[in-house]
Amino acid sequence: MSQKHQIKIKSPAEVEACAEAGRLLAGIVKDLICSLKSGMTTADVDALCEGLIAERNVIPAFKGYRGYPSCACVSINQEVVHGIPGPKVIRDGDIVSVDIGIIHNEFFSDTAVTVGVGSLSKELNDLLQVTELALQVGITQARVDNHLSDISNAIQNFVEAKGYSVVRDFVGHGIGRNLHEEPEIPNFGPPHQGPVLEEGMVLAIEPMVNLGSWQTKILDDGWTVETLDGKPSAHFEHTIAVTKEGPRILTSC
Ligand code: MF3
Ligand code: CO
Ligand code: CO
């Protein structure tokens, strides 16, 4: 499936359309995070998300995608990604990953954040901090003339030096008129491999970082991904554009 020559280079107007979708999504996530409270179910989080999406007259990108039933992926503690919202209750001391995608004027944006609810242990606090920094470290490599895997390698080096592991089974991706476009962007691997980055590439970079080992499993619901060892996991994602001036984060307010 990996056809690196098929990476779509966006025109300046297309990058701006992605940026507009990104800005709207960042606002949705900001509002959602402010309302997260212990006692809510993950279905409550999705309902909030659905309302915030509707307020902005944009389209949820995940609902119906390969049969996915909800607007948001809500993954708690040992859940890595793709948690299906349901009756699970969020408790004080939990970490909650929320991943949302929208479509605005035919362009997609995709972002994820992991937040703590109530007071977090130092162990979990550090995990969130390292994962968010890993995303920043990866984004910094998204510059013209770098190779794609410079992003991957920088993330892996950073995460492993801190004593954590990076998930191997799920990767970042190009994005634009589709949620998932070429190229795949692993969060691990050797540097200086893969396509050379060019102005006009729009990428979703999304490290998933585990406190324990990198292995994961998919639950019987066919979606929810958990760590194999049951230890916590965090996930941060931004949609970014490669520009001559350096990486531009599109999913920020
Ligand atoms: N948000 C995921 C990603 O970052 C994809 C979610 S798949 C869905 O690529 F089916 F849940 F929508
Ligand atoms: Co996402
Ligand atoms: Co994504």
mmCIF file of C-alpha atoms and ligand atoms in Angstrom:
data_model
loop_
_atom_site.group_PDB
_atom_site.id
_atom_site.type_symbol
_atom_site.label_atom_id
_atom_site.label_comp_id
_atom_site.label_asym_id
_atom_site.label_seq_id
_atom_site.Cartn_x
_atom_site.Cartn_y
_atom_site.Cartn_z
ATOM 1 C CA MET A 1 0.000 0.000 0.000
ATOM 2 C CA SER A 2 2.913 2.366 0.544
ATOM 3 C CA GLN A 3 3.201 4.406 -2.642
ATOM 4 C CA LYS A 4 5.350 7.297 -1.653
ATOM 5 C CA HIS A 5 5.143 8.881 -5.092
ATOM 6 C CA GLN A 6 1.426 9.438 -4.488
ATOM 7 C CA ILE A 7 1.856 12.037 -1.738
ATOM 8 C CA LYS A 8 -0.388 14.919 -2.686
ATOM 9 C CA ILE A 9 1.267 18.320 -2.756
ATOM 10 C CA LYS A 10 -1.324 20.939 -1.794
ATOM 11 C CA SER A 11 -1.603 24.334 -3.460
ATOM 12 C CA PRO A 12 -1.447 27.396 -1.183
ATOM 13 C CA ALA A 13 -5.258 27.610 -1.384
ATOM 14 C CA GLU A 14 -5.604 23.962 -0.379
ATOM 15 C CA VAL A 15 -3.220 24.446 2.556
ATOM 16 C CA GLU A 16 -5.380 27.380 3.684
ATOM 17 C CA ALA A 17 -8.486 25.183 3.457
ATOM 18 C CA CYS A 18 -6.754 22.590 5.668
ATOM 19 C CA ALA A 19 -5.734 25.402 8.013
ATOM 20 C CA GLU A 20 -9.320 26.599 8.327
ATOM 21 C CA ALA A 21 -10.470 23.045 9.120
ATOM 22 C CA GLY A 22 -7.624 22.808 11.614
ATOM 23 C CA ARG A 23 -8.447 26.067 13.351
ATOM 24 C CA LEU A 24 -12.087 25.081 13.766
ATOM 25 C CA LEU A 25 -11.074 21.685 15.137
ATOM 26 C CA ALA A 26 -8.660 23.247 17.618
ATOM 27 C CA GLY A 27 -11.546 25.325 18.978
ATOM 28 C CA ILE A 28 -13.698 22.226 19.361
ATOM 29 C CA VAL A 29 -10.985 20.389 21.282
ATOM 30 C CA LYS A 30 -10.280 23.392 23.501
ATOM 31 C CA ASP A 31 -13.952 23.672 24.464
ATOM 32 C CA LEU A 32 -14.254 19.929 24.972
ATOM 33 C CA ILE A 33 -11.226 19.716 27.253
ATOM 34 C CA CYS A 34 -12.625 22.521 29.433
ATOM 35 C CA SER A 35 -15.823 20.521 30.036
ATOM 36 C CA LEU A 36 -14.189 17.158 30.838
ATOM 37 C CA LYS A 37 -15.026 16.104 34.393
ATOM 38 C CA SER A 38 -14.856 12.979 36.485
ATOM 39 C CA GLY A 39 -18.205 11.188 36.576
ATOM 40 C CA MET A 40 -18.797 11.697 32.855
ATOM 41 C CA THR A 41 -19.043 8.648 30.638
ATOM 42 C CA THR A 42 -17.049 8.450 27.436
ATOM 43 C CA ALA A 43 -20.421 8.631 25.625
ATOM 44 C CA ASP A 44 -21.027 11.987 27.382
ATOM 45 C CA VAL A 45 -17.716 13.191 25.949
ATOM 46 C CA ASP A 46 -18.795 12.151 22.474
ATOM 47 C CA ALA A 47 -22.173 13.886 22.875
ATOM 48 C CA LEU A 48 -20.388 17.092 23.847
ATOM 49 C CA CYS A 49 -18.126 16.688 20.852
ATOM 50 C CA GLU A 50 -21.088 16.182 18.531
ATOM 51 C CA GLY A 51 -22.656 19.404 19.828
ATOM 52 C CA LEU A 52 -19.454 21.410 19.392
ATOM 53 C CA ILE A 53 -19.086 20.107 15.844
ATOM 54 C CA ALA A 54 -22.693 20.978 15.002
ATOM 55 C CA GLU A 55 -22.289 24.502 16.455
ATOM 56 C CA ARG A 56 -19.586 25.155 13.901
ATOM 57 C CA ASN A 57 -21.475 23.624 10.968
ATOM 58 C CA VAL A 58 -18.702 21.193 10.159
ATOM 59 C CA ILE A 59 -18.897 17.451 9.522
ATOM 60 C CA PRO A 60 -17.517 14.785 11.886
ATOM 61 C CA ALA A 61 -14.872 12.871 9.943
ATOM 62 C CA PHE A 62 -14.874 9.654 11.956
ATOM 63 C CA LYS A 63 -18.595 8.867 12.182
ATOM 64 C CA GLY A 64 -19.235 6.220 9.534
ATOM 65 C CA TYR A 65 -15.553 5.954 8.607
ATOM 66 C CA ARG A 66 -15.093 2.209 8.023
ATOM 67 C CA GLY A 67 -18.189 1.772 10.191
ATOM 68 C CA TYR A 68 -16.846 3.731 13.177
ATOM 69 C CA PRO A 69 -19.945 4.756 15.191
ATOM 70 C CA SER A 70 -18.968 8.042 16.888
ATOM 71 C CA CYS A 71 -17.604 11.567 16.414
ATOM 72 C CA ALA A 72 -14.664 11.126 18.757
ATOM 73 C CA CYS A 73 -12.328 8.366 19.849
ATOM 74 C CA VAL A 74 -12.152 8.454 23.651
ATOM 75 C CA SER A 75 -9.442 6.211 25.097
ATOM 76 C CA ILE A 76 -8.847 5.934 28.848
ATOM 77 C CA ASN A 77 -5.686 4.860 30.733
ATOM 78 C CA GLN A 78 -4.431 1.590 29.153
ATOM 79 C CA GLU A 79 -6.485 2.261 26.012
ATOM 80 C CA VAL A 80 -4.160 3.545 23.287
ATOM 81 C CA VAL A 81 -6.470 4.796 20.514
ATOM 82 C CA HIS A 82 -9.880 4.220 18.884
ATOM 83 C CA GLY A 83 -11.805 3.877 22.153
ATOM 84 C CA ILE A 84 -15.500 3.741 21.213
ATOM 85 C CA PRO A 85 -17.553 6.091 23.423
ATOM 86 C CA GLY A 86 -19.893 4.194 25.733
ATOM 87 C CA PRO A 87 -20.947 3.729 29.372
ATOM 88 C CA LYS A 88 -17.410 3.737 30.792
ATOM 89 C CA VAL A 89 -17.124 6.345 33.566
ATOM 90 C CA ILE A 90 -14.148 8.708 33.780
ATOM 91 C CA ARG A 91 -12.673 8.863 37.298
ATOM 92 C CA ASP A 92 -10.396 11.220 39.144
ATOM 93 C CA GLY A 93 -6.783 10.342 38.328
ATOM 94 C CA ASP A 94 -7.582 8.907 34.876
ATOM 95 C CA ILE A 95 -5.926 10.007 31.664
ATOM 96 C CA VAL A 96 -8.284 10.485 28.747
ATOM 97 C CA SER A 97 -7.198 10.645 25.095
ATOM 98 C CA VAL A 98 -9.633 12.418 22.809
ATOM 99 C CA ASP A 99 -9.069 12.141 19.053
ATOM 100 C CA ILE A 100 -11.334 14.108 16.703
ATOM 101 C CA GLY A 101 -11.480 14.721 12.952
ATOM 102 C CA ILE A 102 -13.675 17.099 11.001
ATOM 103 C CA ILE A 103 -14.408 17.997 7.398
ATOM 104 C CA HIS A 104 -14.829 21.656 6.437
ATOM 105 C CA ASN A 105 -15.220 22.756 2.814
ATOM 106 C CA GLU A 106 -14.103 19.284 1.688
ATOM 107 C CA PHE A 107 -10.876 19.325 3.687
ATOM 108 C CA PHE A 108 -10.083 17.191 6.721
ATOM 109 C CA SER A 109 -8.263 17.992 9.932
ATOM 110 C CA ASP A 110 -7.338 15.532 12.671
ATOM 111 C CA THR A 111 -6.015 16.123 16.179
ATOM 112 C CA ALA A 112 -5.672 14.297 19.483
ATOM 113 C CA VAL A 113 -4.802 15.257 23.014
ATOM 114 C CA THR A 114 -4.470 13.345 26.268
ATOM 115 C CA VAL A 115 -5.530 15.094 29.449
ATOM 116 C CA GLY A 116 -5.626 14.167 33.094
ATOM 117 C CA VAL A 117 -8.864 14.354 35.064
ATOM 118 C CA GLY A 118 -8.543 15.517 38.675
ATOM 119 C CA SER A 119 -5.160 14.978 40.260
ATOM 120 C CA LEU A 120 -2.739 12.745 38.383
ATOM 121 C CA SER A 121 0.114 10.627 39.712
ATOM 122 C CA LYS A 122 3.581 11.911 38.815
ATOM 123 C CA GLU A 123 4.009 8.813 36.649
ATOM 124 C CA LEU A 124 1.005 9.728 34.488
ATOM 125 C CA ASN A 125 1.825 13.419 34.468
ATOM 126 C CA ASP A 126 5.298 12.647 33.133
ATOM 127 C CA LEU A 127 3.852 10.306 30.495
ATOM 128 C CA LEU A 128 1.596 13.086 29.166
ATOM 129 C CA GLN A 129 4.415 15.614 29.176
ATOM 130 C CA VAL A 130 6.815 13.328 27.307
ATOM 131 C CA THR A 131 4.181 12.391 24.710
ATOM 132 C CA GLU A 132 3.268 16.010 24.019
ATOM 133 C CA LEU A 133 6.955 16.899 23.728
ATOM 134 C CA ALA A 134 7.490 13.901 21.420
ATOM 135 C CA LEU A 135 4.900 15.394 19.075
ATOM 136 C CA GLN A 136 6.741 18.733 19.127
ATOM 137 C CA VAL A 137 10.067 16.984 18.497
ATOM 138 C CA GLY A 138 8.531 15.198 15.490
ATOM 139 C CA ILE A 139 6.919 18.366 14.132
ATOM 140 C CA THR A 140 10.276 20.171 14.288
ATOM 141 C CA GLN A 141 11.624 17.652 11.761
ATOM 142 C CA ALA A 142 8.796 18.339 9.285
ATOM 143 C CA ARG A 143 10.846 20.697 7.159
ATOM 144 C CA VAL A 144 11.638 20.989 3.463
ATOM 145 C CA ASP A 145 14.469 18.666 2.333
ATOM 146 C CA ASN A 146 14.290 16.429 5.403
ATOM 147 C CA HIS A 147 13.289 12.826 4.784
ATOM 148 C CA LEU A 148 9.961 11.602 6.135
ATOM 149 C CA SER A 149 11.599 9.179 8.546
ATOM 150 C CA ASP A 150 13.536 11.997 10.217
ATOM 151 C CA ILE A 151 10.188 12.699 11.924
ATOM 152 C CA SER A 152 9.827 9.040 12.927
ATOM 153 C CA ASN A 153 13.382 8.694 14.168
ATOM 154 C CA ALA A 154 13.317 11.896 16.217
ATOM 155 C CA ILE A 155 10.144 10.776 17.994
ATOM 156 C CA GLN A 156 11.482 7.307 18.778
ATOM 157 C CA ASN A 157 14.839 8.593 20.033
ATOM 158 C CA PHE A 158 13.203 11.158 22.269
ATOM 159 C CA VAL A 159 10.636 8.765 23.740
ATOM 160 C CA GLU A 160 13.010 5.872 24.331
ATOM 161 C CA ALA A 161 15.650 8.124 25.919
ATOM 162 C CA LYS A 162 12.991 9.012 28.489
ATOM 163 C CA GLY A 163 12.383 5.313 29.208
ATOM 164 C CA TYR A 164 9.039 4.901 27.429
ATOM 165 C CA SER A 165 8.104 2.992 24.280
ATOM 166 C CA VAL A 166 6.398 4.020 21.033
ATOM 167 C CA VAL A 167 3.485 2.094 19.584
ATOM 168 C CA ARG A 168 4.434 0.361 16.317
ATOM 169 C CA ASP A 169 1.049 -0.898 15.118
ATOM 170 C CA PHE A 170 -0.505 2.518 14.378
ATOM 171 C CA VAL A 171 1.028 5.423 12.497
ATOM 172 C CA GLY A 172 0.478 9.006 11.394
ATOM 173 C CA HIS A 173 -0.534 9.891 7.840
ATOM 174 C CA GLY A 174 -0.953 12.449 5.118
ATOM 175 C CA ILE A 175 -4.291 14.287 5.195
ATOM 176 C CA GLY A 176 -6.248 16.641 2.931
ATOM 177 C CA ARG A 177 -9.305 15.760 0.863
ATOM 178 C CA ASN A 178 -9.157 12.397 2.671
ATOM 179 C CA LEU A 179 -8.655 11.529 6.328
ATOM 180 C CA HIS A 180 -5.839 9.120 5.548
ATOM 181 C CA GLU A 181 -3.559 9.872 2.605
ATOM 182 C CA GLU A 182 -0.025 8.804 1.749
ATOM 183 C CA PRO A 183 2.465 8.735 3.344
ATOM 184 C CA GLU A 184 2.221 6.601 6.451
ATOM 185 C CA ILE A 185 4.256 8.218 9.235
ATOM 186 C CA PRO A 186 5.571 5.691 11.762
ATOM 187 C CA ASN A 187 6.738 6.969 15.144
ATOM 188 C CA PHE A 188 9.879 4.837 14.972
ATOM 189 C CA GLY A 189 12.581 3.813 12.532
ATOM 190 C CA PRO A 190 15.967 4.833 11.132
ATOM 191 C CA PRO A 191 16.566 8.422 9.936
ATOM 192 C CA HIS A 192 16.969 9.689 6.331
ATOM 193 C CA GLN A 193 14.539 7.215 4.747
ATOM 194 C CA GLY A 194 11.427 7.631 2.670
ATOM 195 C CA PRO A 195 10.296 10.590 0.598
ATOM 196 C CA VAL A 196 11.904 14.012 0.837
ATOM 197 C CA LEU A 197 9.540 16.543 2.405
ATOM 198 C CA GLU A 198 8.259 19.350 0.208
ATOM 199 C CA GLU A 199 6.341 22.539 0.680
ATOM 200 C CA GLY A 200 2.610 21.806 0.424
ATOM 201 C CA MET A 201 2.624 18.459 2.202
ATOM 202 C CA VAL A 202 -0.001 18.259 4.941
ATOM 203 C CA LEU A 203 0.677 15.616 7.575
ATOM 204 C CA ALA A 204 -0.997 14.242 10.705
ATOM 205 C CA ILE A 205 1.799 13.384 13.131
ATOM 206 C CA GLU A 206 0.607 11.340 16.092
ATOM 207 C CA PRO A 207 2.923 9.640 18.567
ATOM 208 C CA MET A 208 1.328 7.052 20.856
ATOM 209 C CA VAL A 209 3.579 6.496 23.866
ATOM 210 C CA ASN A 210 3.369 3.611 26.348
ATOM 211 C CA LEU A 211 4.567 3.530 29.931
ATOM 212 C CA GLY A 212 5.413 -0.162 29.499
ATOM 213 C CA SER A 213 6.140 -2.119 26.327
ATOM 214 C CA TRP A 214 5.080 -1.022 22.827
ATOM 215 C CA GLN A 215 2.843 -4.021 22.111
ATOM 216 C CA THR A 216 -0.897 -3.511 21.725
ATOM 217 C CA LYS A 217 -4.032 -5.582 21.187
ATOM 218 C CA ILE A 218 -7.420 -4.839 19.626
ATOM 219 C CA LEU A 219 -10.466 -5.608 21.777
ATOM 220 C CA ASP A 220 -13.448 -7.673 20.655
ATOM 221 C CA ASP A 221 -15.373 -4.521 19.685
ATOM 222 C CA GLY A 222 -13.035 -4.470 16.681
ATOM 223 C CA TRP A 223 -11.804 -0.938 17.416
ATOM 224 C CA THR A 224 -10.479 -0.237 20.901
ATOM 225 C CA VAL A 225 -6.701 -0.607 21.041
ATOM 226 C CA GLU A 226 -5.150 -1.332 24.444
ATOM 227 C CA THR A 227 -1.619 -1.899 25.639
ATOM 228 C CA LEU A 228 -0.855 -5.607 25.859
ATOM 229 C CA ASP A 229 0.660 -5.212 29.344
ATOM 230 C CA GLY A 230 -2.271 -3.112 30.631
ATOM 231 C CA LYS A 231 -0.061 -0.120 31.411
ATOM 232 C CA PRO A 232 -1.154 3.418 30.511
ATOM 233 C CA SER A 233 -0.669 5.046 27.121
ATOM 234 C CA ALA A 234 -0.903 8.624 25.823
ATOM 235 C CA HIS A 235 -1.563 10.095 22.377
ATOM 236 C CA PHE A 236 -1.056 13.559 20.912
ATOM 237 C CA GLU A 237 -1.682 14.521 17.293
ATOM 238 C CA HIS A 238 -1.531 17.643 15.157
ATOM 239 C CA THR A 239 -2.258 18.273 11.505
ATOM 240 C CA ILE A 240 0.668 20.305 10.166
ATOM 241 C CA ALA A 241 1.787 21.778 6.838
ATOM 242 C CA VAL A 242 5.350 21.740 5.531
ATOM 243 C CA THR A 243 6.204 25.301 4.478
ATOM 244 C CA LYS A 244 9.364 27.091 3.330
ATOM 245 C CA GLU A 245 9.329 28.852 6.687
ATOM 246 C CA GLY A 246 9.213 25.539 8.564
ATOM 247 C CA PRO A 247 6.434 23.393 9.998
ATOM 248 C CA ARG A 248 3.080 25.122 10.469
ATOM 249 C CA ILE A 249 0.705 23.597 13.028
ATOM 250 C CA LEU A 250 -2.808 23.805 11.547
ATOM 251 C CA THR A 251 -4.748 22.340 14.488
ATOM 252 C CA SER A 252 -4.121 25.236 16.841
ATOM 253 C CA CYS A 253 -6.314 28.222 17.731
HETATM 254 N N1 MF3 B 1 -8.156 9.625 14.382
HETATM 255 C C1 MF3 B 1 -7.480 8.473 13.919
HETATM 256 C C2 MF3 B 1 -6.235 8.992 13.315
HETATM 257 O O1 MF3 B 1 -5.657 9.815 13.965
HETATM 258 C C3 MF3 B 1 -8.334 7.669 13.007
HETATM 259 C C4 MF3 B 1 -9.612 7.324 13.622
HETATM 260 S S1 MF3 B 1 -10.308 6.083 12.732
HETATM 261 C C5 MF3 B 1 -11.910 6.201 13.121
HETATM 262 O O2 MF3 B 1 -5.800 8.694 12.244
HETATM 263 F F1 MF3 B 1 -12.496 5.265 12.485
HETATM 264 F F2 MF3 B 1 -12.045 6.155 14.372
HETATM 265 F F3 MF3 B 1 -12.364 7.309 12.701
HETATM 266 CO CO CO B 2 -6.643 11.366 14.934
HETATM 267 CO CO CO B 3 -4.623 10.765 12.480
#
